[in-house]
Every structure is written in structure tokens, then in C-alpha cells.
Amino acid sequence: MYLRNEGCEPCMYKCNLNIYLVGIEPEAAVAIKAVEPLEWFTHKVFTADSFAGFDVQGADVLVFKASAGAGAERARELAGERAVCVICRDDASGMSCRELAAVDEVWPGRLAFDTAKLLFARLMKKVKLKKDAWLWEMELQSVIDTSMDLIWFKGRYGEHWRVNDAFCQIVNKTKEDIRGKQHYYIWGLSKEEYQAGKFVCLETEQDVKKAGRTCRFREHVKGQDGLREMITLKTPLYDEDGEFLGTVGVAKDITKEEAYRKKLLKQAQTDELTGLLNRRYCFFKLEKVARCEQLAICYMDLDFFKEVNDRFGHQAGDDALVGFAGLLRQNFPEAMHVRMGGDEFIVVMRGETGRESIQPQLDTFMENVHEFFDRTEEFQGLSVSVGVVIGEEAGVPLEILLHQGDIAMYEAKNSGKNRYCFYSDDMYGANR
């Protein structure tokens, strides 16, 4: 039926219809032959007085009279299921349900020229609509199945009617299994989880319906293999009367990309050894914060760290740094922890913080540091010197606070190490 388009005329397909007329009056046959083929179609007409010795197996359209030697069921058997079968008889009311089911249309037994032409032209429009619908179906399914994004069509009650291959691969179900099913079944959730509404896109479905237009979302969808992060476009669908039918959705699964992005971001922001924030990110983050918030900074340096490295090796030194970073997290859980480089660290506390609130925390911290270092032979010579500076108000430049913290830290070292000192203005000249 479908021919390759060998000319220059642009078209999606060419369809040659083999039309078989059996037992039809000559006048009616002439009328049918006179009907101009519709766009992309050509006609080839074969006629015979009866089915005897006439092979109709290749028919695309079969128009026959009941008196031509075959009833409706037999004609369908001879022509095959793909053929459009039309029986001409005046007593259609006497046909059984099986006979009516075997044919596509029933025409009058006696066909006048104009009647035959009208009925056949109308039949050709139906055939073309069917072929066009088939083409659109094939094109639509081909387009959505070649997309790497997830595509789905939902009914008004959330039931899925069509999905693409990418969708099936993600949920590990077939199209047949998905059709007509709800989100919770498709994604492997319990009905209770779905009704709770978390990670199931219920709110965005309502947002699209309310907006009446395509909306873009960033969503987390929960499935059997965990959470997936997606960028989705959802569009409402309406019938001819403007009634809401459902939605079509397109989603790009960015789970892996987002995980990789976060990994790269973490690598750019953190110190590889200790997992604390690094110096570069500290300045980027805190320069903005210092403009509008009061900050307190503890500037720390490990005492005798070089001796541990020289005596026991860099692995021992690394272990000491990692352990010390853990102490910072444990003792200052609400603060920002930064490895400035080498054996220098800072702890940054945001908001109004007074000396009376920091001092007990520092006392506990110093005891925990001593206990931790004393527990391991290689670390027993280590301690920490801490310089503490409290910004009296918001807006003190970060550079100044860090410099003052550094001065206070060296005051602690010069005073015998293994202690903390609060910055005061009279330190500035002595440590300059």
C-alpha cells in the first residue's frame, strides 16, 4: 500500500489503494472510478461480477454485493483483516451481529451514480483520516522514544496513558504495565506514601492545571532506587470544549549531573584532607557575611606540629590534622570550620557572641584537645594555641578580624603555647 516517493513533491507518504469491486453495477463502478484520489493517494480499481475465481486477498478496499457469492463473514475472510470492507444490500436490518461486525460499512443494494460517488468519496476521507492518524501516531511515538528525557501523558485523575522508552527504563516497567496506572504503582511506592504527597509531584500537577499553561519545575521524585532530581516541563491538555483532560510532562533526569556538580563544588570549597572549608571559600563566603553580621573568630595553630612530621612522618601529621578537624566539628557544632593551610585553622561564629559565652566553650575544647593528643604516642607533644577576636559590631572587614586573630594567636604562642588569648588593642604594637 505504501510507495516510496520518487518525485520531488514533498509528502510524508504515498499510498496506492487497491480497490476491488465485486458484483457492483457498471454505473456505480464508473462513479467510483471517477472519484479523485485525495492528497498522497492513488487508486487502482479491479472489478468482477462475482467472487468466483477472483482473488481479493490484496484488496485495501472491497465493495461487494451480498449476491456476488460471498456473505459478509466470508468476504472478510477472503480480503483479510486490513481491508476496508463495504457490503451493498437493502436489508441491512436482517444482518446478524457477526455479519455487521465483519464489515466496516453497509451501503444500499442499488447504487445510483451520484450515490456511489458520494459514498465512496466519504469512505476515502475516512481511509485518509485513518492513515493520517496512523502516521501521527508513528511520528509521535518515534519522537518521544528517541528522546533521552522522560515523557509521559496523564489523564485528569493522574493515570498514565502513554510513556516513552526512557520513562520505562527509569521505572523498570513496560508500557503495557504502566498504561492506566497511578504514580505510586509505577514508581514502586505504597499508596500511603503517595497520599502523603512528598516526592510525588502532586502539587506541581495542581499548579499546572491552575495556571493553564506550560510550567517548569525542579522536582525530587522518589522511587525504589531512591530520590531522583529532575527538571520538568508540564503542560495541561484540553478537549474541544476546553475541558481539562490531563497533562503531558517532559523531565530531564539530572540526578547524576547534580551529584557530580555537588562533588565538584565540594572539592572547590573544602580541604581535601580534613573535609573542612578551605581558605579560598572562607574568604568568598565570609567577606559578604562580615558586612552585615557580627563575627567571632578563633585563629588556631598546632604547636610542635613540624616535630611530629619530622619524627613520625607525614602520615602521622595527616592523622593529627584529620583528628583535630573532628574536634573542631565536635566542640563548635554551630560554627564554620576552616583549614587555612598547613596546621592553621579558624573557627567562625556568626551573630552576637560575647567573651563570657565563648570562654567555657574554649575551656572544654582545650581539655578535649589535650586528651585527644595524649591518647596517641605520636601526638603527645602536640597542643594548640588559639587567638580569639570578637567583632564588636557588624561591618568589620574580614581582613581586619583575621589579622587580629592572628595577632592574638601569636600572643598565645609567645606566652607559652597550649592556651588561648583574646585580642586586645595593646597586642597590636607588641606583635607587629
Coordinates of C-alpha atoms in Angstrom, one line a residue:
M1 CA 0.0 0.0 0.0
Y2 CA 2.8 2.5 0.9
L3 CA 5.0 3.6 -2.0
R4 CA 8.4 5.3 -1.9
N5 CA 8.1 8.9 -3.0
E6 CA 10.4 9.1 -6.1
G7 CA 9.3 12.5 -7.3
C8 CA 10.1 15.9 -6.0
E9 CA 6.7 16.6 -4.5
P10 CA 7.1 16.9 -0.7
C11 CA 4.9 14.4 1.2
M12 CA 5.1 12.1 4.2
Y13 CA 3.9 9.0 2.4
K14 CA 2.3 7.9 -0.9
C15 CA -0.5 5.4 -0.6
N16 CA -1.7 3.3 -3.5
L17 CA -5.2 1.9 -2.8
N18 CA -6.1 -1.4 -4.5
I19 CA -9.9 -1.1 -4.8
Y20 CA -11.9 -4.3 -5.6
L21 CA -15.5 -4.0 -6.8
V22 CA -17.4 -7.3 -6.8
G23 CA -21.0 -7.6 -8.2
I24 CA -21.3 -3.8 -8.4
E25 CA -23.4 -2.2 -11.3
P26 CA -21.3 -0.7 -14.1
E27 CA -22.8 2.7 -13.4
A28 CA -21.7 2.6 -9.8
A29 CA -18.2 1.3 -10.8
V30 CA -17.8 4.2 -13.2
A31 CA -18.8 6.6 -10.4
I32 CA -16.3 5.1 -8.0
K33 CA -13.5 5.3 -10.6
A34 CA -14.4 9.0 -11.2
V35 CA -13.6 10.0 -7.6
E36 CA -10.4 11.9 -7.5
P37 CA -7.8 10.5 -5.1
L38 CA -7.1 12.6 -2.1
E39 CA -3.6 14.1 -1.3
W40 CA -0.8 11.5 -1.2
F41 CA -3.2 8.7 -2.5
T42 CA -3.6 6.9 -5.8
H43 CA -6.3 4.4 -6.8
K44 CA -6.1 1.2 -8.8
V45 CA -9.6 -0.3 -9.4
F46 CA -10.3 -4.0 -10.1
T47 CA -13.8 -5.2 -11.0
A48 CA -15.6 -8.6 -11.2
D49 CA -19.1 -9.9 -11.3
S50 CA -18.6 -12.4 -8.5
F51 CA -16.0 -13.8 -6.1
A52 CA -15.7 -17.0 -8.2
G53 CA -12.1 -17.1 -9.5
F54 CA -11.5 -13.5 -8.3
D55 CA -8.7 -13.2 -5.7
V56 CA -9.4 -10.2 -3.4
Q57 CA -6.6 -11.0 -1.0
G58 CA -4.7 -7.9 -2.0
A59 CA -7.6 -5.5 -1.5
D60 CA -7.3 -2.4 0.5
V61 CA -10.9 -1.5 -0.1
L62 CA -13.5 -4.2 -1.0
V63 CA -17.0 -3.1 -2.1
F64 CA -19.3 -6.0 -2.9
K65 CA -22.9 -7.1 -3.1
A66 CA -24.2 -9.9 -1.0
S67 CA -25.4 -11.6 -4.2
A68 CA -21.9 -11.8 -5.6
G69 CA -21.2 -15.2 -4.0
A70 CA -19.9 -14.4 -0.5
G71 CA -21.6 -13.1 2.6
A72 CA -20.0 -10.5 5.0
E73 CA -18.0 -13.0 7.1
R74 CA -16.7 -14.9 4.0
A75 CA -15.8 -11.7 2.2
R76 CA -13.8 -10.5 5.3
E77 CA -12.0 -13.9 5.4
L78 CA -11.1 -13.6 1.7
A79 CA -10.0 -10.0 1.9
G80 CA -8.1 -10.1 5.2
E81 CA -8.4 -8.1 8.3
R82 CA -6.6 -5.0 7.0
A83 CA -9.1 -4.4 4.1
V84 CA -11.9 -1.9 4.4
C85 CA -15.0 -4.0 3.6
V86 CA -18.3 -2.5 2.4
I87 CA -21.3 -4.6 1.7
C88 CA -24.2 -3.4 -0.5
R89 CA -27.6 -4.7 0.4
D90 CA -31.0 -3.2 1.2
D91 CA -32.0 -5.5 4.0
A92 CA -29.2 -4.4 6.5
S93 CA -31.6 -4.8 9.4
G94 CA -31.7 -8.5 8.7
M95 CA -27.9 -8.9 9.2
S96 CA -26.7 -10.7 12.3
C97 CA -24.3 -9.0 14.7
R98 CA -21.5 -11.3 13.4
E99 CA -22.1 -10.1 9.9
L100 CA -22.2 -6.5 10.8
A101 CA -19.0 -6.8 12.8
A102 CA -17.3 -8.3 9.7
V103 CA -17.8 -5.2 7.6
D104 CA -16.9 -1.5 8.0
E105 CA -19.9 0.0 6.2
V106 CA -23.3 -1.0 4.7
W107 CA -24.4 0.7 1.5
P108 CA -27.7 0.5 -0.4
G109 CA -28.1 -2.6 -2.6
R110 CA -28.8 -0.5 -5.7
L111 CA -26.2 2.3 -6.2
A112 CA -27.0 5.2 -8.4
F113 CA -24.1 7.1 -9.9
D114 CA -24.3 10.1 -7.6
T115 CA -24.9 8.0 -4.5
A116 CA -21.9 5.7 -5.3
K117 CA -19.7 8.7 -5.9
L118 CA -20.8 10.4 -2.7
L119 CA -20.4 7.3 -0.5
F120 CA -17.1 6.4 -2.0
A121 CA -15.7 9.9 -1.6
R122 CA -16.8 9.9 2.0
L123 CA -15.2 6.5 2.5
M124 CA -11.9 7.8 1.1
K125 CA -11.9 10.6 3.6
K126 CA -12.3 8.1 6.4
V127 CA -9.5 6.0 5.0
K128 CA -7.2 9.0 4.8
L129 CA -8.1 10.1 8.3
K130 CA -7.1 6.6 9.5
K131 CA -3.8 6.7 7.5
D132 CA -3.0 10.2 8.8
A133 CA -3.8 9.1 12.4
W134 CA -1.5 6.1 11.9
L135 CA 1.2 8.5 10.6
W136 CA 0.8 10.9 13.5
E137 CA 0.8 8.0 16.0
M138 CA 4.0 6.6 14.4
E139 CA 5.7 10.0 14.4
L140 CA 4.7 10.8 17.9
Q141 CA 5.9 7.5 19.3
S142 CA 9.1 7.7 17.3
V143 CA 9.8 11.2 18.6
I144 CA 9.2 10.5 22.2
D145 CA 11.0 7.2 22.1
T146 CA 14.1 8.7 20.7
S147 CA 14.2 11.3 23.4
M148 CA 16.6 10.7 26.3
D149 CA 14.3 12.7 28.5
L150 CA 11.3 11.1 30.3
I151 CA 8.0 11.8 28.5
W152 CA 4.5 10.9 29.8
F153 CA 0.8 11.7 29.2
K154 CA -1.5 11.6 32.2
G155 CA -5.3 11.6 32.5
R156 CA -7.2 14.0 34.7
Y157 CA -7.0 11.6 37.6
G158 CA -3.3 11.1 37.4
E159 CA -3.4 7.8 35.4
H160 CA -0.6 7.4 32.9
W161 CA -1.8 6.7 29.3
R162 CA 1.4 7.0 27.3
V163 CA 5.1 7.0 28.2
N164 CA 8.3 6.7 26.3
D165 CA 11.2 4.2 26.4
A166 CA 13.3 6.4 28.7
F167 CA 10.5 6.5 31.2
C168 CA 10.2 2.7 31.1
Q169 CA 13.9 2.3 31.7
I170 CA 13.9 4.5 34.7
V171 CA 10.9 2.8 36.5
N172 CA 11.8 -0.7 35.1
K173 CA 8.3 -1.4 33.8
T174 CA 6.8 -2.0 30.4
K175 CA 4.5 0.4 28.6
E176 CA 1.7 -2.1 28.9
D177 CA 2.2 -2.4 32.6
I178 CA 2.3 1.4 33.1
R179 CA -0.8 2.2 31.0
G180 CA -3.7 3.3 33.2
K181 CA -1.7 3.1 36.4
Q182 CA -1.0 5.7 39.1
H183 CA 2.3 7.3 40.1
Y184 CA 2.7 5.2 43.3
Y185 CA 2.4 1.9 41.4
I186 CA 4.7 3.0 38.6
W187 CA 7.5 4.3 41.0
G188 CA 7.2 1.4 43.5
L189 CA 5.7 3.4 46.4
S190 CA 3.0 2.5 48.8
K191 CA -0.4 4.2 48.4
E192 CA 0.2 5.8 51.8
E193 CA 3.5 7.3 50.7
Y194 CA 1.8 8.7 47.6
Q195 CA -1.1 10.2 49.6
A196 CA 1.3 11.8 52.0
G197 CA 2.4 13.8 48.9
K198 CA 6.1 14.0 49.5
F199 CA 8.3 13.5 46.4
V200 CA 5.4 12.5 44.2
C201 CA 4.8 15.8 42.2
L202 CA 1.1 16.2 43.4
E203 CA 1.5 19.9 44.0
T204 CA 3.0 20.7 40.6
E205 CA 0.2 18.8 38.8
Q206 CA -2.3 21.1 40.5
D207 CA -0.1 24.2 39.7
V208 CA -0.2 23.3 36.0
K209 CA -3.9 22.8 36.0
K210 CA -4.4 26.1 37.8
A211 CA -2.0 28.1 35.6
G212 CA -3.4 26.7 32.4
R213 CA -0.1 26.8 30.6
T214 CA 3.3 25.1 30.5
C215 CA 5.2 25.3 33.8
R216 CA 8.8 24.5 34.7
F217 CA 9.7 22.8 37.9
R218 CA 12.7 21.3 39.7
E219 CA 11.4 18.2 41.5
H220 CA 12.6 15.3 43.6
V221 CA 10.9 12.1 42.7
K222 CA 11.1 9.1 45.0
G223 CA 11.3 5.6 43.5
Q224 CA 12.5 2.2 44.6
D225 CA 16.1 3.1 43.9
G226 CA 16.0 6.4 45.9
L227 CA 15.4 10.0 45.1
R228 CA 15.9 11.4 41.6
E229 CA 16.3 15.0 40.9
M230 CA 14.5 16.2 37.7
I231 CA 13.8 19.4 35.7
T232 CA 10.3 19.0 34.4
L233 CA 8.1 20.8 32.0
K234 CA 4.4 20.1 32.4
T235 CA 1.6 21.2 30.1
P236 CA -2.2 20.9 30.6
L237 CA -4.3 19.2 27.9
Y238 CA -7.9 20.2 27.0
D239 CA -10.7 18.7 24.8
E240 CA -12.6 20.5 22.1
D241 CA -14.9 22.1 24.7
G242 CA -12.0 23.4 26.8
E243 CA -12.4 20.7 29.5
F244 CA -9.3 19.6 31.3
L245 CA -8.1 16.2 30.1
G246 CA -4.8 15.7 31.8
T247 CA -1.2 16.7 31.4
V248 CA 1.9 16.0 29.3
G249 CA 5.2 16.0 31.0
V250 CA 8.8 16.1 29.9
A251 CA 11.5 15.5 32.5
K252 CA 15.3 15.6 32.4
D253 CA 16.8 13.4 35.0
I254 CA 19.7 15.4 36.4
T255 CA 20.4 13.1 39.4
K256 CA 23.9 12.1 38.2
E257 CA 24.8 15.6 36.9
E258 CA 23.7 17.2 40.1
A259 CA 25.6 14.8 42.2
Y260 CA 28.7 15.4 40.1
R261 CA 28.2 19.2 40.3
K262 CA 27.9 19.0 44.1
K263 CA 31.0 16.9 44.2
L264 CA 33.0 19.4 42.2
L265 CA 31.5 22.2 44.3
K266 CA 32.5 20.5 47.5
Q267 CA 36.0 19.9 46.1
A268 CA 36.3 23.6 45.2
Q269 CA 35.1 24.6 48.7
T270 CA 36.7 22.1 51.0
D271 CA 40.1 21.0 52.1
E272 CA 40.8 17.5 50.6
L273 CA 42.4 16.1 53.7
T274 CA 40.2 17.3 56.5
G275 CA 36.9 18.0 54.7
L276 CA 36.8 21.4 56.3
L277 CA 36.2 24.5 54.3
N278 CA 39.3 25.8 52.5
R279 CA 40.9 29.3 52.7
R280 CA 39.6 30.4 49.3
Y281 CA 35.9 29.6 50.0
C282 CA 36.3 31.1 53.5
F283 CA 37.2 34.5 52.1
F284 CA 34.5 34.2 49.4
K285 CA 31.8 33.3 51.9
L286 CA 32.8 35.4 54.9
E287 CA 33.6 38.7 53.1
K288 CA 29.9 39.0 52.4
V289 CA 28.7 37.8 55.8
A290 CA 31.1 40.2 57.7
R291 CA 29.3 43.2 56.1
C292 CA 26.0 42.5 57.8
E293 CA 26.7 40.2 60.7
Q294 CA 28.9 40.3 63.8
L295 CA 31.6 37.7 63.8
A296 CA 33.8 36.0 66.4
I297 CA 36.9 34.2 65.1
C298 CA 39.2 31.7 66.8
Y299 CA 42.5 31.6 65.0
M300 CA 44.4 28.3 65.8
D301 CA 47.8 26.9 65.1
L302 CA 49.1 23.5 66.3
D303 CA 52.2 23.7 68.5
F304 CA 55.2 21.5 67.6
F305 CA 53.5 20.1 64.5
K306 CA 56.7 20.2 62.5
E307 CA 58.4 18.0 65.0
V308 CA 55.7 15.3 64.7
N309 CA 56.1 15.4 60.9
D310 CA 59.9 15.2 61.1
R311 CA 59.9 12.4 63.7
F312 CA 57.0 10.2 62.7
G313 CA 56.4 11.1 59.0
H314 CA 53.7 12.9 57.1
Q315 CA 51.1 10.2 57.6
A316 CA 51.2 10.8 61.3
G317 CA 50.9 14.5 60.7
D318 CA 48.0 14.0 58.4
D319 CA 46.3 11.8 61.0
A320 CA 46.8 14.6 63.6
L321 CA 45.2 17.2 61.3
V322 CA 42.2 15.0 60.5
G323 CA 41.7 14.2 64.2
F324 CA 41.9 17.9 65.1
A325 CA 39.4 18.8 62.4
G326 CA 37.0 16.3 64.0
L327 CA 37.5 18.0 67.4
L328 CA 36.6 21.4 65.8
R329 CA 33.3 20.0 64.5
Q330 CA 32.5 18.3 67.8
N331 CA 33.2 21.3 70.0
F332 CA 31.9 24.0 67.8
P333 CA 29.0 22.4 66.0
E334 CA 27.2 25.6 65.0
A335 CA 30.3 27.4 63.7
M336 CA 32.1 27.5 60.4
H337 CA 35.4 25.5 60.4
V338 CA 38.2 26.4 58.0
R339 CA 41.6 24.9 57.3
M340 CA 43.7 28.0 56.4
G341 CA 46.6 25.9 55.3
G342 CA 49.3 23.7 56.9
D343 CA 48.5 23.4 60.6
E344 CA 46.5 26.6 60.8
F345 CA 42.7 26.6 61.3
I346 CA 40.0 29.1 62.1
V347 CA 36.5 28.7 63.7
V348 CA 34.0 31.4 62.8
M349 CA 30.9 32.1 64.9
R350 CA 28.2 34.3 63.5
G351 CA 25.9 36.6 65.4
E352 CA 26.3 38.3 68.7
T353 CA 28.8 36.4 70.7
G354 CA 30.4 37.6 74.0
R355 CA 33.5 36.6 75.8
E356 CA 31.5 35.1 78.6
S357 CA 29.8 32.6 76.2
I358 CA 33.0 31.6 74.3
Q359 CA 35.3 31.1 77.2
P360 CA 33.6 28.0 78.7
Q361 CA 33.4 26.5 75.2
L362 CA 37.1 27.1 74.7
D363 CA 38.0 25.6 78.1
T364 CA 36.2 22.4 77.2
F365 CA 37.8 22.4 73.7
M366 CA 41.3 22.8 75.2
E367 CA 40.7 19.9 77.5
N368 CA 39.4 17.7 74.7
V369 CA 42.4 18.6 72.5
H370 CA 44.8 17.6 75.3
E371 CA 43.0 14.4 75.9
F372 CA 43.0 13.5 72.2
F373 CA 46.7 14.2 71.6
D374 CA 47.7 12.5 74.8
R375 CA 45.9 9.3 73.7
T376 CA 48.4 8.6 70.8
E377 CA 52.1 8.3 71.3
E378 CA 53.0 10.2 68.1
F379 CA 50.7 13.1 69.1
Q380 CA 51.8 13.5 72.7
G381 CA 53.9 16.5 72.0
L382 CA 51.2 18.4 70.2
S383 CA 49.0 21.2 71.6
V384 CA 47.2 24.2 70.2
S385 CA 47.5 28.0 70.5
V386 CA 44.3 30.0 69.9
G387 CA 43.8 33.7 69.2
V388 CA 40.2 34.9 69.8
V389 CA 38.8 38.1 68.3
I390 CA 35.2 39.2 68.8
G391 CA 33.9 41.8 66.3
E392 CA 32.1 44.5 68.4
E393 CA 29.7 45.2 65.6
A394 CA 28.7 44.1 62.1
G395 CA 30.6 45.5 59.2
V396 CA 34.2 44.9 60.5
P397 CA 36.2 43.8 57.4
L398 CA 37.1 40.1 57.4
E399 CA 40.8 41.0 56.8
I400 CA 41.0 43.0 60.0
L401 CA 39.3 40.3 62.1
L402 CA 41.7 37.6 60.7
H403 CA 44.7 39.8 61.3
Q404 CA 43.7 40.5 64.9
G405 CA 43.0 36.8 65.4
D406 CA 46.5 36.0 64.1
I407 CA 48.0 38.6 66.5
A408 CA 46.1 37.0 69.4
M409 CA 47.3 33.5 68.4
Y410 CA 50.9 34.6 68.4
E411 CA 50.4 36.2 71.8
A412 CA 49.2 32.7 73.0
K413 CA 52.4 31.1 71.5
N414 CA 54.7 33.7 73.0
S415 CA 53.0 33.2 76.4
G416 CA 54.0 29.5 76.5
K417 CA 51.7 27.9 73.9
N418 CA 48.8 25.4 74.7
R419 CA 46.4 28.2 75.6
Y420 CA 44.0 30.8 74.1
C421 CA 44.2 34.6 74.2
F422 CA 41.6 37.2 73.5
Y423 CA 42.7 40.0 71.2
S424 CA 43.2 43.5 72.7
D425 CA 44.4 46.6 71.0
D426 CA 47.6 46.7 73.1
M427 CA 48.7 43.5 71.5
Y428 CA 49.0 45.1 68.1
G429 CA 52.2 47.0 68.7
A430 CA 53.8 44.2 70.6
N431 CA 53.3 41.6 67.8
R432 CA 53.7 43.9 64.8

